[in-house]
Amino acid sequence: MTQQVALVTGVAGAVGTEIARGLGRLGIAIAAVDRHETRLREKAEKLTADEVTVRAFPADIGRPGPVQSVVAKIEDELGEIDFLVNASCAQRPGDVAEYRHEDWMETFEVGATSVFLLSQAVTGRMVRRRRGSVVTVTAGAAALPRAGMAACCAATAAAAMFTRSLGLEVAGYGVRCNVVAPGSLDTVAAGVPGAAPAGTLLGRPGSFRLGIPLGRTAHPTDIAELVCFLLSSKGSYINLQTIGVDGGAALGAIA
């Protein structure tokens, strides 16, 4: 049987790395895609050392030409893409009054435009083959307004609704599309120095933000395990869903 192939974006980051690791442990070949070439290659080397079949494909995923080229290259070198995981993100926090146009554009290019371009390129091939599955990793901010995070909220909301709408168009061809919406990440596990602010766990009444009922932030593996489940045969009847992985921070109001 031909080895299945997953295109995973954002592998230069902690969540994308753990998704690639989890899928790799299931025997899936990983096409790791990210615009940050040096970090991407470093992560690919570490994954290879952990016996994951992975190849790095640096690409500017916010632009049509590079996306079309990298998708074609992956299928030429690894085989037909069975799974797409959109896990890239660009968080540029800041209040709207002082927010820079270039930060807005960067947030949308990475968090929404790349999802459109990659999903369009990959699902076109999946539709012809009448099989495949897509998972887009967004954030709890896609469903809940956050002070100082308007751009992130808007970009992830766009990516989430796009993915589910795309799912309606391709479901008749046996292609599933779902969304995973993580909450706050464990800062150490995510490679960010310092502990999570107390307000993340306990809430910030002044900014109308609830805390996390489970009393801890998410480890990247918490997100990766759900992505792996959704792409597996065990998740074969789950479609057009947004599933929160946030320890209860949104009180179940993610979808």
CSV table of C-alpha atoms in Angstrom, one decimal:
chain,number,residue,atom,x,y,z
A,1,MET,CA,0.0,0.0,0.0
A,2,THR,CA,1.3,3.5,-0.9
A,3,GLN,CA,2.2,5.6,2.1
A,4,GLN,CA,-0.3,8.3,2.8
A,5,VAL,CA,0.9,11.9,2.6
A,6,ALA,CA,0.0,14.9,4.8
A,7,LEU,CA,0.8,18.5,3.9
A,8,VAL,CA,1.2,20.3,7.2
A,9,THR,CA,1.9,24.1,7.4
A,10,GLY,CA,3.3,26.0,10.3
A,11,VAL,CA,5.8,23.2,11.1
A,12,ALA,CA,8.3,25.9,12.2
A,13,GLY,CA,6.1,26.5,15.2
A,14,ALA,CA,5.3,24.3,18.2
A,15,VAL,CA,1.8,23.2,17.2
A,16,GLY,CA,2.7,22.4,13.6
A,17,THR,CA,5.7,20.4,14.8
A,18,GLU,CA,3.5,18.3,17.1
A,19,ILE,CA,0.9,17.7,14.5
A,20,ALA,CA,3.6,16.5,12.1
A,21,ARG,CA,5.1,14.3,14.8
A,22,GLY,CA,1.7,12.8,15.6
A,23,LEU,CA,0.8,12.1,12.0
A,24,GLY,CA,4.2,10.7,11.4
A,25,ARG,CA,3.9,8.3,14.2
A,26,LEU,CA,0.8,6.9,12.4
A,27,GLY,CA,3.0,6.1,9.4
A,28,ILE,CA,2.1,9.1,7.3
A,29,ALA,CA,4.7,10.9,5.3
A,30,ILE,CA,4.9,14.6,6.2
A,31,ALA,CA,5.4,17.4,3.7
A,32,ALA,CA,6.3,20.2,6.1
A,33,VAL,CA,5.6,23.6,4.7
A,34,ASP,CA,6.5,27.0,6.2
A,35,ARG,CA,7.9,30.3,5.0
A,36,HIS,CA,10.6,30.4,7.8
A,37,GLU,CA,13.1,28.1,6.0
A,38,THR,CA,15.8,27.9,8.7
A,39,ARG,CA,13.4,27.0,11.5
A,40,LEU,CA,11.5,24.7,9.2
A,41,ARG,CA,14.6,22.7,8.3
A,42,GLU,CA,15.7,22.5,12.0
A,43,LYS,CA,12.3,21.1,13.0
A,44,ALA,CA,12.4,18.7,10.1
A,45,GLU,CA,15.8,17.4,11.2
A,46,LYS,CA,14.5,16.8,14.7
A,47,LEU,CA,11.4,15.0,13.5
A,48,THR,CA,13.6,12.8,11.2
A,49,ALA,CA,15.7,12.0,14.3
A,50,ASP,CA,12.5,10.9,16.0
A,51,GLU,CA,11.9,8.5,13.0
A,52,VAL,CA,9.2,10.6,11.3
A,53,THR,CA,9.2,10.5,7.5
A,54,VAL,CA,9.3,14.2,6.8
A,55,ARG,CA,10.6,16.5,4.1
A,56,ALA,CA,10.8,20.3,4.4
A,57,PHE,CA,9.3,22.4,1.6
A,58,PRO,CA,9.9,26.1,2.3
A,59,ALA,CA,7.3,28.3,0.6
A,60,ASP,CA,5.6,31.6,0.8
A,61,ILE,CA,2.2,30.2,1.4
A,62,GLY,CA,0.5,33.6,1.2
A,63,ARG,CA,1.0,33.9,-2.5
A,64,PRO,CA,-0.7,31.9,-5.3
A,65,GLY,CA,2.4,31.1,-7.4
A,66,PRO,CA,4.5,29.6,-4.7
A,67,VAL,CA,1.5,27.7,-3.3
A,68,GLN,CA,0.7,26.1,-6.7
A,69,SER,CA,4.4,25.2,-7.1
A,70,VAL,CA,4.9,23.7,-3.7
A,71,VAL,CA,1.8,21.5,-4.0
A,72,ALA,CA,2.9,20.2,-7.4
A,73,LYS,CA,6.4,19.6,-6.1
A,74,ILE,CA,5.1,17.6,-3.0
A,75,GLU,CA,3.0,15.4,-5.2
A,76,ASP,CA,5.8,14.8,-7.6
A,77,GLU,CA,8.3,13.9,-4.9
A,78,LEU,CA,6.2,12.3,-2.1
A,79,GLY,CA,2.9,11.2,-3.8
A,80,GLU,CA,-0.7,12.3,-3.8
A,81,ILE,CA,-1.7,14.5,-0.8
A,82,ASP,CA,-4.3,12.7,1.3
A,83,PHE,CA,-4.4,15.2,4.2
A,84,LEU,CA,-4.0,19.0,4.5
A,85,VAL,CA,-3.5,20.7,7.9
A,86,ASN,CA,-3.5,24.5,7.8
A,87,ALA,CA,-1.6,25.3,11.0
A,88,SER,CA,0.2,28.5,10.2
A,89,CYS,CA,-0.5,31.6,12.3
A,90,ALA,CA,0.8,35.1,12.7
A,91,GLN,CA,-0.3,36.9,15.9
A,92,ARG,CA,0.3,40.6,15.9
A,93,PRO,CA,-1.5,41.9,19.1
A,94,GLY,CA,-2.4,45.5,19.5
A,95,ASP,CA,-5.3,47.9,20.0
A,96,VAL,CA,-7.1,48.9,16.8
A,97,ALA,CA,-6.5,52.6,17.4
A,98,GLU,CA,-2.7,52.1,16.9
A,99,TYR,CA,-2.7,49.0,14.8
A,100,ARG,CA,-0.4,49.1,11.8
A,101,HIS,CA,-1.7,48.3,8.3
A,102,GLU,CA,1.3,46.0,7.6
A,103,ASP,CA,0.6,44.0,10.7
A,104,TRP,CA,-3.1,43.6,9.6
A,105,MET,CA,-2.0,42.4,6.2
A,106,GLU,CA,0.6,40.0,7.6
A,107,THR,CA,-2.0,38.5,10.0
A,108,PHE,CA,-4.5,37.9,7.2
A,109,GLU,CA,-1.9,36.7,4.7
A,110,VAL,CA,-0.7,33.9,7.1
A,111,GLY,CA,-3.9,33.2,9.0
A,112,ALA,CA,-6.5,33.4,6.2
A,113,THR,CA,-5.1,33.9,2.7
A,114,SER,CA,-2.8,30.9,3.0
A,115,VAL,CA,-5.7,28.7,4.1
A,116,PHE,CA,-7.7,29.8,1.0
A,117,LEU,CA,-4.8,29.3,-1.4
A,118,LEU,CA,-3.6,25.9,0.0
A,119,SER,CA,-7.1,24.5,0.4
A,120,GLN,CA,-8.0,25.5,-3.1
A,121,ALA,CA,-4.9,24.0,-4.6
A,122,VAL,CA,-5.1,20.7,-2.6
A,123,THR,CA,-8.8,20.1,-2.5
A,124,GLY,CA,-8.9,20.5,-6.3
A,125,ARG,CA,-6.7,17.4,-6.5
A,126,MET,CA,-8.7,15.6,-3.7
A,127,VAL,CA,-12.0,16.2,-5.5
A,128,ARG,CA,-10.6,14.5,-8.7
A,129,ARG,CA,-9.5,11.6,-6.6
A,130,ARG,CA,-12.7,11.6,-4.5
A,131,ARG,CA,-10.9,11.3,-1.2
A,132,GLY,CA,-9.1,13.5,1.3
A,133,SER,CA,-9.5,15.5,4.5
A,134,VAL,CA,-8.7,19.0,5.6
A,135,VAL,CA,-8.2,20.4,9.1
A,136,THR,CA,-7.7,24.1,9.7
A,137,VAL,CA,-6.2,25.1,13.1
A,138,THR,CA,-7.6,28.5,14.1
A,139,ALA,CA,-8.0,29.8,17.7
A,140,GLY,CA,-10.7,30.4,20.3
A,141,ALA,CA,-10.4,34.0,19.2
A,142,ALA,CA,-12.3,33.0,16.0
A,143,ALA,CA,-15.5,32.9,18.0
A,144,LEU,CA,-14.9,35.2,20.9
A,145,PRO,CA,-13.9,38.9,20.8
A,146,ARG,CA,-10.6,39.7,22.5
A,147,ALA,CA,-9.3,43.2,23.4
A,148,GLY,CA,-6.0,43.8,21.7
A,149,MET,CA,-6.5,40.9,19.3
A,150,ALA,CA,-9.0,42.2,16.7
A,151,ALA,CA,-6.8,41.2,13.7
A,152,CYS,CA,-6.2,37.7,15.0
A,153,CYS,CA,-9.9,37.3,15.8
A,154,ALA,CA,-10.9,38.5,12.3
A,155,ALA,CA,-8.3,36.4,10.5
A,156,THR,CA,-9.1,33.1,12.4
A,157,ALA,CA,-12.8,33.6,12.1
A,158,ALA,CA,-12.4,34.1,8.3
A,159,ALA,CA,-10.3,30.9,8.1
A,160,ALA,CA,-12.8,28.9,10.1
A,161,MET,CA,-15.8,29.9,8.1
A,162,PHE,CA,-14.0,29.5,4.9
A,163,THR,CA,-13.0,25.9,5.8
A,164,ARG,CA,-16.5,24.9,6.7
A,165,SER,CA,-18.0,26.6,3.6
A,166,LEU,CA,-15.4,24.8,1.5
A,167,GLY,CA,-16.5,21.6,3.2
A,168,LEU,CA,-20.0,22.0,1.8
A,169,GLU,CA,-18.7,22.3,-1.7
A,170,VAL,CA,-16.4,19.2,-1.5
A,171,ALA,CA,-18.3,16.8,0.8
A,172,GLY,CA,-20.1,15.2,-2.2
A,173,TYR,CA,-16.7,14.1,-3.5
A,174,GLY,CA,-15.8,12.3,-0.2
A,175,VAL,CA,-13.6,15.2,1.1
A,176,ARG,CA,-14.1,16.3,4.7
A,177,CYS,CA,-13.2,19.7,6.2
A,178,ASN,CA,-13.1,20.5,9.9
A,179,VAL,CA,-11.7,23.2,12.2
A,180,VAL,CA,-9.8,22.9,15.5
A,181,ALA,CA,-9.8,25.9,17.7
A,182,PRO,CA,-7.1,25.9,20.4
A,183,GLY,CA,-7.2,28.2,23.5
A,184,SER,CA,-4.1,29.6,25.3
A,185,LEU,CA,-0.9,27.6,24.8
A,186,ASP,CA,1.6,26.5,27.4
A,187,THR,CA,4.2,29.2,26.9
A,188,VAL,CA,7.2,26.9,27.7
A,189,ALA,CA,5.9,24.1,25.4
A,190,ALA,CA,5.3,26.7,22.7
A,191,GLY,CA,8.9,27.9,23.0
A,192,VAL,CA,8.0,31.3,24.5
A,193,PRO,CA,10.0,32.1,27.7
A,194,GLY,CA,8.2,32.8,30.9
A,195,ALA,CA,5.0,31.5,32.6
A,196,ALA,CA,1.5,32.2,31.3
A,197,PRO,CA,0.1,35.4,33.0
A,198,ALA,CA,-2.2,34.7,35.9
A,199,GLY,CA,-5.0,36.4,34.1
A,200,THR,CA,-4.9,33.7,31.4
A,201,LEU,CA,-5.9,31.1,33.9
A,202,LEU,CA,-8.1,33.2,36.2
A,203,GLY,CA,-9.6,35.6,33.7
A,204,ARG,CA,-9.3,39.4,33.2
A,205,PRO,CA,-12.6,41.1,34.2
A,206,GLY,CA,-11.3,44.5,32.9
A,207,SER,CA,-11.0,43.1,29.4
A,208,PHE,CA,-14.1,40.9,29.7
A,209,ARG,CA,-12.1,37.7,29.4
A,210,LEU,CA,-13.0,34.5,31.2
A,211,GLY,CA,-10.3,32.2,32.7
A,212,ILE,CA,-9.7,28.5,32.0
A,213,PRO,CA,-11.9,26.1,34.0
A,214,LEU,CA,-9.4,23.3,33.8
A,215,GLY,CA,-6.8,25.6,35.4
A,216,ARG,CA,-4.0,25.0,32.8
A,217,THR,CA,-3.0,26.0,29.4
A,218,ALA,CA,-2.9,23.7,26.4
A,219,HIS,CA,0.2,21.7,25.4
A,220,PRO,CA,0.7,21.5,21.6
A,221,THR,CA,0.1,17.8,21.8
A,222,ASP,CA,-3.4,18.5,23.0
A,223,ILE,CA,-4.1,20.1,19.7
A,224,ALA,CA,-2.1,17.6,17.7
A,225,GLU,CA,-4.0,14.6,19.1
A,226,LEU,CA,-7.3,16.0,18.0
A,227,VAL,CA,-6.1,16.8,14.5
A,228,CYS,CA,-4.8,13.2,14.2
A,229,PHE,CA,-8.1,11.8,15.3
A,230,LEU,CA,-10.1,14.0,12.8
A,231,LEU,CA,-7.9,12.8,10.0
A,232,SER,CA,-8.0,9.1,11.0
A,233,SER,CA,-10.7,6.6,10.1
A,234,LYS,CA,-12.1,7.1,13.6
A,235,GLY,CA,-13.1,10.6,12.6
A,236,SER,CA,-14.5,9.6,9.2
A,237,TYR,CA,-18.0,10.8,9.8
A,238,ILE,CA,-17.1,14.1,11.4
A,239,ASN,CA,-17.5,16.9,8.9
A,240,LEU,CA,-18.0,20.7,8.9
A,241,GLN,CA,-17.3,21.0,12.7
A,242,THR,CA,-15.4,23.5,14.8
A,243,ILE,CA,-14.0,21.8,17.9
A,244,GLY,CA,-12.5,23.8,20.7
A,245,VAL,CA,-9.4,22.6,22.6
A,246,ASP,CA,-9.4,25.3,25.3
A,247,GLY,CA,-9.9,23.7,28.7
A,248,GLY,CA,-13.4,25.2,28.8
A,249,ALA,CA,-12.3,28.8,28.4
A,250,ALA,CA,-15.1,29.5,25.9
A,251,LEU,CA,-17.7,27.7,28.0
A,252,GLY,CA,-18.4,25.5,25.0
A,253,ALA,CA,-19.3,28.4,22.7
A,254,ILE,CA,-16.6,27.8,20.1
A,255,ALA,CA,-18.7,26.5,17.1
